[in-house]
Amino acid sequence: MMMTPNITSQALLLAAETNDDDDVVKGGKTCTTEIFQDNVKEKYEWKISWRNVFGFIYLHGGFFYAIYLIGSGQAKLFTTLWNVSLGLCAALGVTAGAHRLWAHKSYKAKWPMRLLLVIFQTMAFQNDIYEWVRDHRVHHKFVDTNADPHNIKRGFFFSHMGWLLIRKHPDVKTKGKTVDMSDLEEDPIVIWQRRTYLIVMPLLCFVMPTLVPYYLVNETFWNAWYISIFRYMLSLHITWLVNSAAHIWGVKPYDKNISSSENATVGILAMGEGWHNYHHVFPWDYKAAELGNYNVNVTTGFIDLCAKIGWAYDLKSVSREIIEKRAKRTGDGTLKHSTDPNHHMNNVWGWGDKDMTSDDVNSMTGRGGMNYASKKKT
């Protein structure tokens, strides 16, 4: 389970890319669509990645078969719970690791936490940290443009998973080269993961999750295999919701001019990554949200716990004053309702409540249209 790209998520065999000057995909189909940007009509060819298409067909088939195995009781309970626990760990590798630590540098972590997060993130199989961070920084830097890897302007399906089924738009490649990645290039643990990824990732994402229940509780091999696929695909779709649903549905208390929104459902499912309007406005806040409510932001609770034991430090946040100034300048006016659980406390119970304002009193009229304030004076 996971964030989010963006949170950016690239799954299975992910996407061998063609060169910028390629005209066709060998053995593939080229689709053409027209993109309008900056009042310029541009032809953009959708070059389908058939390897990813067929890979996702198999994975989704395995996902639905696993649901049948779980629902019919053919899969052992241990196998399901084992994969749920692995999914939660993998999610933290993405949300607390690739996203908040490496992509946004919103806090710092000592080597035990960094190593743990690298292991968890590798288990998630959403590309290595370097590639994940590069795509996510490009998403933030060029959100809602052709350079955004999962540009929401191309629709829900494209931003959810369609972008993984075609080659990247040329602007993604061009603009991606302008994003500073020097910090990751100098990070030994990130470079180590990148070099060993194709060996370690299959072991952590599929082999180990399958063999443990197979040997430990005598689960059948294929049951264990398909339940591991279920865990992987469920985590991908939750991650993708951050890119799709959280860019379509929800309020925009902090900036109404961008697509990212506050989506509570995604926030809960993605362990705190759905408070997306705030996150795009203040991406350096380690909470990825204004409030650190652990019920809807499990990742923040994990980081705070690591801070208590000395693993995480220099946790960055944003002052309430700055938040309110930004919301007043660019928000949609929903800030108080979306952030203050007691926003309703100044309401009144009816006529005669001591908290009624003079404007409330003066606005009241009777059935005949008589103003109550003037009637009271007479």
Short mmCIF file of C-alpha atoms in Angstrom, two decimals:
data_model
loop_
_atom_site.label_atom_id
_atom_site.label_comp_id
_atom_site.label_asym_id
_atom_site.label_seq_id
_atom_site.Cartn_x
_atom_site.Cartn_y
_atom_site.Cartn_z
CA MET A 1 0.00 0.00 0.00
CA MET A 2 1.07 3.48 -0.49
CA MET A 3 1.60 7.72 -2.24
CA THR A 4 2.05 8.70 -4.24
CA PRO A 5 3.07 9.94 -7.14
CA ASN A 6 2.97 11.52 -7.67
CA ILE A 7 3.13 9.96 -5.69
CA THR A 8 4.86 8.67 -8.88
CA SER A 9 4.63 4.96 -9.36
CA GLN A 10 6.04 2.88 -12.20
CA ALA A 11 5.33 -0.75 -12.11
CA LEU A 12 6.52 -4.00 -13.63
CA LEU A 13 9.35 -4.07 -16.12
CA LEU A 14 8.78 -0.41 -16.31
CA ALA A 15 9.02 1.18 -19.34
CA ALA A 16 11.93 0.95 -21.56
CA GLU A 17 11.93 4.35 -23.19
CA THR A 18 12.51 5.23 -26.79
CA ASN A 19 14.93 7.95 -27.80
CA ASP A 20 13.50 11.42 -28.25
CA ASP A 21 13.95 11.19 -32.01
CA ASP A 22 12.26 7.80 -32.40
CA ASP A 23 9.33 7.93 -34.80
CA VAL A 24 7.83 4.52 -34.22
CA VAL A 25 7.89 1.67 -31.77
CA LYS A 26 9.22 -1.55 -33.19
CA GLY A 27 6.37 -3.98 -33.43
CA GLY A 28 4.12 -1.48 -31.70
CA LYS A 29 1.24 0.79 -32.48
CA THR A 30 1.50 4.56 -32.63
CA CYS A 31 -1.51 6.66 -31.63
CA THR A 32 -1.70 10.39 -32.24
CA THR A 33 -3.48 12.94 -30.10
CA GLU A 34 -3.41 16.72 -30.13
CA ILE A 35 -2.25 18.67 -27.10
CA PHE A 36 -2.99 22.36 -26.65
CA GLN A 37 -0.54 24.22 -24.47
CA ASP A 38 0.40 27.89 -24.45
CA ASN A 39 -1.98 28.38 -27.39
CA VAL A 40 0.19 26.16 -29.59
CA LYS A 41 -1.28 23.14 -31.35
CA GLU A 42 1.11 20.24 -30.92
CA LYS A 43 0.95 16.71 -32.22
CA TYR A 44 1.90 14.15 -29.60
CA GLU A 45 2.28 10.50 -30.54
CA TRP A 46 1.27 7.90 -27.98
CA LYS A 47 3.84 5.13 -28.40
CA ILE A 48 2.42 2.13 -26.61
CA SER A 49 4.67 0.03 -24.38
CA TRP A 50 3.27 -3.40 -25.17
CA ARG A 51 5.51 -5.07 -22.61
CA ASN A 52 3.85 -3.04 -19.87
CA VAL A 53 0.38 -3.58 -21.35
CA PHE A 54 0.70 -7.38 -21.31
CA GLY A 55 2.45 -7.28 -17.94
CA PHE A 56 -0.41 -5.38 -16.36
CA ILE A 57 -2.98 -7.68 -17.96
CA TYR A 58 -1.32 -10.64 -16.24
CA LEU A 59 -0.94 -8.81 -12.93
CA HIS A 60 -4.57 -7.70 -12.87
CA GLY A 61 -5.68 -11.21 -13.73
CA GLY A 62 -3.61 -12.48 -10.82
CA PHE A 63 -5.07 -9.79 -8.58
CA PHE A 64 -8.67 -10.85 -9.24
CA TYR A 65 -7.80 -14.53 -8.95
CA ALA A 66 -6.24 -13.80 -5.55
CA ILE A 67 -9.48 -12.12 -4.45
CA TYR A 68 -11.26 -15.37 -5.35
CA LEU A 69 -8.70 -17.41 -3.37
CA ILE A 70 -9.11 -15.19 -0.32
CA GLY A 71 -12.91 -14.99 -0.56
CA SER A 72 -13.36 -18.73 -1.04
CA GLY A 73 -11.07 -19.56 1.87
CA GLN A 74 -8.62 -21.49 -0.29
CA ALA A 75 -5.73 -19.24 0.75
CA LYS A 76 -4.61 -19.56 4.34
CA LEU A 77 -5.25 -16.61 6.65
CA PHE A 78 -1.54 -16.39 7.47
CA THR A 79 -0.71 -15.86 3.80
CA THR A 80 -3.09 -12.92 3.56
CA LEU A 81 -2.02 -11.32 6.84
CA TRP A 82 1.64 -11.83 5.95
CA ASN A 83 1.19 -9.94 2.71
CA VAL A 84 -0.84 -7.18 4.38
CA SER A 85 2.02 -6.61 6.83
CA LEU A 86 4.54 -6.56 3.98
CA GLY A 87 2.33 -4.11 2.10
CA LEU A 88 2.30 -1.73 5.05
CA CYS A 89 6.09 -1.88 5.30
CA ALA A 90 6.49 -1.33 1.56
CA ALA A 91 4.12 1.63 1.76
CA LEU A 92 6.27 3.29 4.40
CA GLY A 93 9.28 2.76 2.16
CA VAL A 94 7.53 4.89 -0.44
CA THR A 95 5.73 7.48 1.71
CA ALA A 96 8.30 8.06 4.45
CA GLY A 97 11.28 7.10 2.31
CA ALA A 98 11.23 7.84 -1.42
CA HIS A 99 8.63 10.58 -1.03
CA ARG A 100 9.13 12.62 2.13
CA LEU A 101 12.80 11.87 2.86
CA TRP A 102 14.49 11.63 -0.54
CA ALA A 103 12.19 13.47 -2.96
CA HIS A 104 11.36 16.46 -0.75
CA LYS A 105 14.12 16.38 1.88
CA SER A 106 11.46 17.27 4.47
CA TYR A 107 13.46 15.63 7.26
CA LYS A 108 16.75 13.86 7.79
CA ALA A 109 17.35 10.27 8.85
CA LYS A 110 20.25 8.36 10.35
CA TRP A 111 21.60 5.28 8.60
CA PRO A 112 19.48 2.62 10.44
CA MET A 113 16.28 4.34 9.31
CA ARG A 114 17.65 5.00 5.83
CA LEU A 115 18.61 1.33 5.43
CA LEU A 116 15.20 0.19 6.66
CA LEU A 117 13.42 2.55 4.27
CA VAL A 118 15.57 1.41 1.34
CA ILE A 119 14.62 -2.21 2.05
CA PHE A 120 10.94 -1.31 2.35
CA GLN A 121 10.99 0.83 -0.80
CA THR A 122 12.69 -1.93 -2.79
CA MET A 123 9.95 -4.31 -1.65
CA ALA A 124 7.34 -1.90 -3.05
CA PHE A 125 8.70 -2.27 -6.63
CA GLN A 126 7.89 1.24 -7.83
CA ASN A 127 11.30 1.73 -9.43
CA ASP A 128 14.48 2.47 -7.54
CA ILE A 129 14.64 5.56 -5.34
CA TYR A 130 16.67 7.61 -7.80
CA GLU A 131 14.19 7.15 -10.64
CA TRP A 132 11.17 7.52 -8.34
CA VAL A 133 12.50 10.82 -6.98
CA ARG A 134 13.40 12.17 -10.41
CA ASP A 135 9.90 11.59 -11.75
CA HIS A 136 8.30 12.97 -8.61
CA ARG A 137 10.34 16.15 -8.59
CA VAL A 138 9.45 16.68 -12.24
CA HIS A 139 5.78 16.17 -11.34
CA HIS A 140 5.94 18.88 -8.68
CA LYS A 141 8.04 21.27 -10.72
CA PHE A 142 5.88 21.04 -13.85
CA VAL A 143 2.51 19.90 -12.49
CA ASP A 144 -0.44 19.94 -14.92
CA THR A 145 1.78 20.47 -17.99
CA ASN A 146 3.12 18.18 -20.70
CA ALA A 147 6.25 17.76 -18.59
CA ASP A 148 4.18 16.24 -15.77
CA PRO A 149 4.66 12.45 -16.14
CA HIS A 150 1.02 11.79 -15.16
CA ASN A 151 -0.62 15.01 -16.27
CA ILE A 152 -4.19 15.04 -14.93
CA LYS A 153 -5.34 17.11 -17.91
CA ARG A 154 -5.25 13.93 -19.96
CA GLY A 155 -7.91 12.31 -17.79
CA PHE A 156 -8.34 10.00 -14.83
CA PHE A 157 -7.13 6.81 -16.51
CA PHE A 158 -3.99 8.41 -17.91
CA SER A 159 -2.96 9.92 -14.58
CA HIS A 160 -3.90 6.74 -12.70
CA MET A 161 -2.04 4.15 -14.77
CA GLY A 162 -2.28 4.98 -18.47
CA TRP A 163 0.94 6.96 -18.35
CA LEU A 164 2.75 3.70 -17.61
CA LEU A 165 1.39 2.09 -20.77
CA ILE A 166 2.97 4.58 -23.19
CA ARG A 167 6.35 6.22 -23.66
CA LYS A 168 6.98 9.47 -21.85
CA HIS A 169 6.10 12.76 -23.47
CA PRO A 170 9.28 14.44 -24.82
CA ASP A 171 8.77 17.33 -22.39
CA VAL A 172 9.06 14.91 -19.45
CA LYS A 173 12.50 13.89 -20.67
CA THR A 174 13.63 17.41 -21.55
CA LYS A 175 12.43 19.07 -18.36
CA GLY A 176 13.55 16.11 -16.29
CA LYS A 177 17.14 16.91 -17.19
CA THR A 178 16.78 20.34 -15.56
CA VAL A 179 15.84 18.96 -12.13
CA ASP A 180 18.70 18.86 -9.63
CA MET A 181 19.49 15.28 -8.58
CA SER A 182 22.98 15.89 -7.21
CA ASP A 183 21.95 15.06 -3.64
CA LEU A 184 20.92 11.53 -4.64
CA GLU A 185 23.95 11.08 -6.87
CA GLU A 186 26.08 11.65 -3.77
CA ASP A 187 24.00 9.37 -1.53
CA PRO A 188 25.81 6.00 -1.19
CA ILE A 189 22.76 4.02 -0.09
CA VAL A 190 20.67 5.31 -3.02
CA ILE A 191 23.42 4.48 -5.50
CA TRP A 192 23.87 1.03 -3.95
CA GLN A 193 20.14 0.33 -4.28
CA ARG A 194 20.14 1.50 -7.90
CA ARG A 195 23.04 -0.79 -8.82
CA THR A 196 21.55 -3.88 -7.14
CA TYR A 197 17.88 -3.17 -7.82
CA LEU A 198 17.21 -5.76 -10.52
CA ILE A 199 18.60 -8.48 -8.25
CA VAL A 200 17.24 -7.46 -4.85
CA MET A 201 13.81 -6.18 -5.92
CA PRO A 202 12.42 -9.53 -7.20
CA LEU A 203 13.65 -11.25 -4.05
CA LEU A 204 11.94 -8.78 -1.72
CA CYS A 205 8.79 -8.12 -3.73
CA PHE A 206 7.90 -11.62 -4.95
CA VAL A 207 10.27 -14.45 -3.96
CA MET A 208 10.44 -13.91 -0.20
CA PRO A 209 6.70 -13.11 0.19
CA THR A 210 5.87 -16.32 -1.69
CA LEU A 211 8.32 -18.71 -0.04
CA VAL A 212 7.64 -17.76 3.60
CA PRO A 213 4.02 -19.01 3.71
CA TYR A 214 4.92 -21.89 1.37
CA TYR A 215 7.46 -23.27 3.83
CA LEU A 216 6.10 -21.92 7.12
CA VAL A 217 2.42 -22.90 6.95
CA ASN A 218 2.40 -25.32 3.99
CA GLU A 219 0.56 -22.92 1.72
CA THR A 220 0.44 -24.02 -1.89
CA PHE A 221 3.04 -22.31 -4.04
CA TRP A 222 0.52 -20.80 -6.45
CA ASN A 223 -1.74 -19.53 -3.69
CA ALA A 224 1.24 -17.83 -2.08
CA TRP A 225 2.33 -16.44 -5.45
CA TYR A 226 -1.03 -14.92 -6.35
CA ILE A 227 -1.58 -13.45 -2.90
CA SER A 228 1.77 -11.69 -3.27
CA ILE A 229 0.54 -10.31 -6.60
CA PHE A 230 -2.64 -9.15 -4.84
CA ARG A 231 -0.56 -7.26 -2.29
CA TYR A 232 1.57 -5.67 -4.98
CA MET A 233 -1.31 -4.59 -7.21
CA LEU A 234 -3.35 -3.24 -4.31
CA SER A 235 -0.41 -1.11 -3.22
CA LEU A 236 0.04 0.19 -6.77
CA HIS A 237 -3.58 1.24 -7.17
CA ILE A 238 -3.56 3.02 -3.82
CA THR A 239 -0.42 4.86 -4.89
CA TRP A 240 -1.97 5.75 -8.22
CA LEU A 241 -5.00 7.27 -6.49
CA VAL A 242 -2.71 10.04 -5.27
CA ASN A 243 -1.89 10.87 -8.88
CA SER A 244 -5.47 10.60 -10.12
CA ALA A 245 -8.24 10.98 -7.52
CA ALA A 246 -6.32 13.48 -5.38
CA HIS A 247 -5.89 15.66 -8.48
CA ILE A 248 -9.62 15.61 -9.30
CA TRP A 249 -11.84 15.42 -6.21
CA GLY A 250 -11.57 17.53 -3.08
CA VAL A 251 -11.29 21.08 -1.81
CA LYS A 252 -8.35 23.40 -2.42
CA PRO A 253 -7.85 25.44 0.75
CA TYR A 254 -4.30 26.50 -0.06
CA ASP A 255 -4.19 27.05 -3.83
CA LYS A 256 -7.25 26.87 -6.06
CA ASN A 257 -5.15 27.34 -9.20
CA ILE A 258 -3.62 23.84 -9.24
CA SER A 259 -5.29 20.47 -9.68
CA SER A 260 -4.14 18.84 -6.45
CA SER A 261 -6.88 18.60 -3.82
CA GLU A 262 -7.49 17.56 -0.21
CA ASN A 263 -8.94 14.05 -0.47
CA ALA A 264 -9.64 12.34 2.86
CA THR A 265 -10.32 8.92 1.33
CA VAL A 266 -6.97 8.89 -0.44
CA GLY A 267 -5.36 10.30 2.69
CA ILE A 268 -6.51 7.31 4.73
CA LEU A 269 -5.77 4.66 2.09
CA ALA A 270 -2.37 6.10 1.17
CA MET A 271 -1.22 6.51 4.77
CA GLY A 272 -1.37 10.31 4.76
CA GLU A 273 -0.61 11.16 1.14
CA GLY A 274 -4.05 12.43 0.15
CA TRP A 275 -3.80 15.94 1.61
CA HIS A 276 -2.49 16.88 -1.75
CA ASN A 277 -3.35 20.55 -2.14
CA TYR A 278 -1.35 21.35 0.98
CA HIS A 279 1.46 19.07 -0.12
CA HIS A 280 1.89 20.74 -3.51
CA VAL A 281 1.94 24.18 -1.89
CA PHE A 282 4.30 23.20 0.95
CA PRO A 283 6.17 20.09 -0.30
CA TRP A 284 8.93 20.47 2.30
CA ASP A 285 6.57 19.83 5.25
CA TYR A 286 7.41 16.37 6.60
CA LYS A 287 3.73 15.75 7.44
CA ALA A 288 2.61 16.28 3.81
CA ALA A 289 -0.42 17.87 5.45
CA GLU A 290 -1.18 20.77 7.75
CA LEU A 291 -2.37 18.57 10.60
CA GLY A 292 -0.42 15.64 12.02
CA ASN A 293 -3.49 13.54 12.80
CA TYR A 294 -2.17 9.99 13.01
CA ASN A 295 -5.59 8.50 12.20
CA VAL A 296 -5.38 9.85 8.67
CA ASN A 297 -1.61 10.23 8.38
CA VAL A 298 0.09 7.04 9.51
CA THR A 299 3.33 8.03 7.83
CA THR A 300 3.65 11.11 10.03
CA GLY A 301 3.21 8.91 13.10
CA PHE A 302 5.97 6.62 11.86
CA ILE A 303 8.36 9.53 11.29
CA ASP A 304 7.52 11.01 14.71
CA LEU A 305 8.20 7.64 16.33
CA CYS A 306 11.56 7.43 14.58
CA ALA A 307 12.31 10.96 15.78
CA LYS A 308 11.62 9.92 19.38
CA ILE A 309 14.22 7.14 19.18
CA GLY A 310 16.72 9.43 17.48
CA TRP A 311 16.54 8.01 13.96
CA ALA A 312 14.79 11.00 12.34
CA TYR A 313 15.68 14.64 12.93
CA ASP A 314 15.40 18.13 11.47
CA LEU A 315 11.70 17.64 10.79
CA LYS A 316 10.55 20.58 8.68
CA SER A 317 7.10 22.11 8.99
CA VAL A 318 5.25 25.34 8.14
CA SER A 319 3.95 27.91 10.61
CA ARG A 320 0.22 28.52 10.91
CA GLU A 321 0.78 32.18 10.06
CA ILE A 322 2.39 31.35 6.72
CA ILE A 323 -0.31 28.79 5.94
CA GLU A 324 -3.11 31.28 6.60
CA LYS A 325 -1.45 33.98 4.51
CA ARG A 326 -1.07 31.62 1.56
CA ALA A 327 -4.62 30.31 1.93
CA LYS A 328 -6.01 33.83 2.04
CA ARG A 329 -4.08 34.77 -1.09
CA THR A 330 -4.68 31.73 -3.31
CA GLY A 331 -7.05 29.31 -1.52
CA ASP A 332 -10.69 28.55 -2.28
CA GLY A 333 -11.93 29.70 1.13
CA THR A 334 -12.34 26.26 2.70
CA LEU A 335 -9.29 26.37 4.98
CA LYS A 336 -11.09 26.68 8.33
CA HIS A 337 -13.59 23.96 7.56
CA SER A 338 -10.92 21.58 6.34
CA THR A 339 -8.41 22.07 9.14
CA ASP A 340 -10.31 23.03 12.30
CA PRO A 341 -12.44 20.24 13.81
CA ASN A 342 -14.15 22.84 16.00
CA HIS A 343 -14.99 25.30 13.23
CA HIS A 344 -18.69 24.97 14.11
CA MET A 345 -18.34 26.12 17.74
CA ASN A 346 -19.40 29.70 17.01
CA ASN A 347 -22.73 28.70 15.51
CA VAL A 348 -25.98 29.64 17.29
CA TRP A 349 -28.80 27.41 18.49
CA GLY A 350 -31.58 29.76 17.34
CA TRP A 351 -33.22 33.15 17.97
CA GLY A 352 -32.11 34.62 21.26
CA ASP A 353 -28.73 32.90 21.46
CA LYS A 354 -26.32 35.24 23.22
CA ASP A 355 -23.77 34.72 20.44
CA MET A 356 -26.05 36.21 17.78
CA THR A 357 -24.41 39.22 16.19
CA SER A 358 -26.11 42.53 15.53
CA ASP A 359 -26.05 41.68 11.83
CA ASP A 360 -27.95 38.47 12.59
CA VAL A 361 -30.61 40.40 14.51
CA ASN A 362 -30.94 43.15 11.92
CA SER A 363 -31.33 40.63 9.11
CA MET A 364 -34.43 38.98 10.56
CA THR A 365 -37.90 39.75 9.23
CA GLY A 366 -41.34 38.47 10.22
CA ARG A 367 -44.02 36.98 8.00
CA GLY A 368 -45.19 40.44 7.07
CA GLY A 369 -41.69 41.57 6.23
CA MET A 370 -41.28 43.62 9.41
CA ASN A 371 -37.71 43.92 10.58
CA TYR A 372 -37.36 42.34 14.03
CA ALA A 373 -34.76 44.82 15.18
CA SER A 374 -37.03 47.78 14.43
CA LYS A 375 -40.04 45.98 15.95
CA LYS A 376 -38.06 45.35 19.11
CA LYS A 377 -37.25 49.06 19.39
CA THR A 378 -40.96 50.01 19.18
#
